[in-house]
Amino acid sequence: MASFVNISLPSSSFLSRWPPIRYHRSVSPGRVCFFNKISHPRLLLLSLKCSKNSESDPETSVPQPSSAGDVTNKLRAAIGGIGFLETAYLAYLKLTNSEAFCPIGGGTCSDVLNSDYALLFGVPLPLIGMAAYGLVAVAAISIQLSVEDLPLGIKKSDARLVLLGCTTSMAAASAYFLYILSTKFSGSFCSYCLLSALLSFSLFFITVKDLGWHEMQKAMGLQLFVASLVLITLNTSFAGSKPISSSLADVELPYYSPGITAPSSPFALSLAKHLRSIGAKMYGAFWCSHCLEQKEMFGREAVKLLDYEECFPGGYRTGTKMIKACTDAKIEGFPTWIINGQVVSGEMELPELARVSGFNESVQPS
């Protein structure tokens, strides 16, 4: 309700000659009162105005951060952080030439990571991904903390447009790589590629929703330009790339046991028994021609005495990984011998095997 309050100034003041002045105020239970200056004949006095809170009076309202915007920025920062960690792991594998752990799809992840499509003008793609995800995460955190100047000199007022351009480029690149994965790596499954695509598309749609349809219409030209630039750059870089480098493409070999035709010499039999007695082991693959030649040197009888580990007992197809015993032994080629803790790679003559294993030749090879 409305009421009027009479306020008299102290008589000692020169203002006391003026009559009491009435102040209009709006009073209701639980409201907080504020004083504002108003004009009065020959005087500037204070007005008492009551307001329930800052939201009830537009003149005194203080902008409050939107809870929906907070959630959006936190979600963007979280997704950007996950993408940064994923690409950092892939960058480490690429720079150290390590094999990727692929929970689904066997060795396909390493096939893709080691292919020509993992480099953009000589720069490892995971490093570029790290920069993109990192920029999104830092920008989202800066907006959340109300930082005026974002990294790289970006103003807060331009932050959403920068995020839109960045996430548009990431989504366009992910769409291109999904096309490459389905056409150049047919039959392969790369879990890291699909995760990165999911993260990129999520960031794009979150940014679009946060910007709003009206602003999106204004920025449509920017999006088309960025997407076109990304696609042209990728297509130019990969124009001469091979579908899969350093891997067997579109190959499927059922397991078979190669037949050994040569008979075993006494020396080969004695050497085979010696190698087994000292715990020496040969690692090989059924499709490896050098493994077959190594076995032929021993002959069909002596081969049965060797401690031999087949690394692809279930056959081979694109993406198939070696069994755990071979990966634990860090086998990189076939055949590979481990003799007294020493790793010896490649096909070896029997006398050389005897020397390396410390075999005392009591029987000369025939």
PDB file of C-alpha atoms in Angstrom, residues 1-7 21-29 31-36 38 46-52 57:
ATOM      1  CA  MET A   1       0.000   0.000   0.000  1.00  0.00           C
ATOM      2  CA  ALA A   2       1.047   3.660  -0.321  1.00  0.00           C
ATOM      3  CA  SER A   3       1.629   6.078   2.585  1.00  0.00           C
ATOM      4  CA  PHE A   4       3.179   9.442   3.209  1.00  0.00           C
ATOM      5  CA  VAL A   5       5.840  10.185   5.808  1.00  0.00           C
ATOM      6  CA  ASN A   6       6.497  13.644   7.206  1.00  0.00           C
ATOM      7  CA  ILE A   7      10.174  14.339   7.816  1.00  0.00           C
ATOM      8  CA  ILE A  21       8.196  17.869   3.115  1.00  0.00           C
ATOM      9  CA  ARG A  22       6.217  14.751   2.389  1.00  0.00           C
ATOM     10  CA  TYR A  23       7.989  11.743   0.918  1.00  0.00           C
ATOM     11  CA  HIS A  24       6.085   9.200  -1.009  1.00  0.00           C
ATOM     12  CA  ARG A  25       6.943   5.588  -0.408  1.00  0.00           C
ATOM     13  CA  SER A  26       5.458   2.213  -1.118  1.00  0.00           C
ATOM     14  CA  VAL A  27       5.284   0.011   1.968  1.00  0.00           C
ATOM     15  CA  SER A  28       4.666  -3.672   2.169  1.00  0.00           C
ATOM     16  CA  PRO A  29       5.799  -6.332   4.661  1.00  0.00           C
ATOM     17  CA  ARG A  31      10.476  -5.030   1.814  1.00  0.00           C
ATOM     18  CA  VAL A  32      13.775  -3.208   1.985  1.00  0.00           C
ATOM     19  CA  CYS A  33      13.907   0.569   1.739  1.00  0.00           C
ATOM     20  CA  PHE A  34      16.341   2.595  -0.351  1.00  0.00           C
ATOM     21  CA  PHE A  35      16.910   6.387  -0.502  1.00  0.00           C
ATOM     22  CA  ASN A  36      17.005   8.175  -3.828  1.00  0.00           C
ATOM     23  CA  ILE A  38      14.691  13.924  -5.893  1.00  0.00           C
ATOM     24  CA  LEU A  46      16.007  12.152  -0.419  1.00  0.00           C
ATOM     25  CA  SER A  47      13.157   9.948  -1.435  1.00  0.00           C
ATOM     26  CA  LEU A  48      12.406   6.774   0.427  1.00  0.00           C
ATOM     27  CA  LYS A  49      11.534   4.008  -1.938  1.00  0.00           C
ATOM     28  CA  CYS A  50      10.776   0.439  -0.941  1.00  0.00           C
ATOM     29  CA  SER A  51      11.549  -2.572  -3.025  1.00  0.00           C
ATOM     30  CA  LYS A  52      11.127  -6.232  -2.311  1.00  0.00           C
ATOM     31  CA  ASP A  57      12.482  -2.823  -9.599  1.00  0.00           C
TER      32      ASP A  57
END
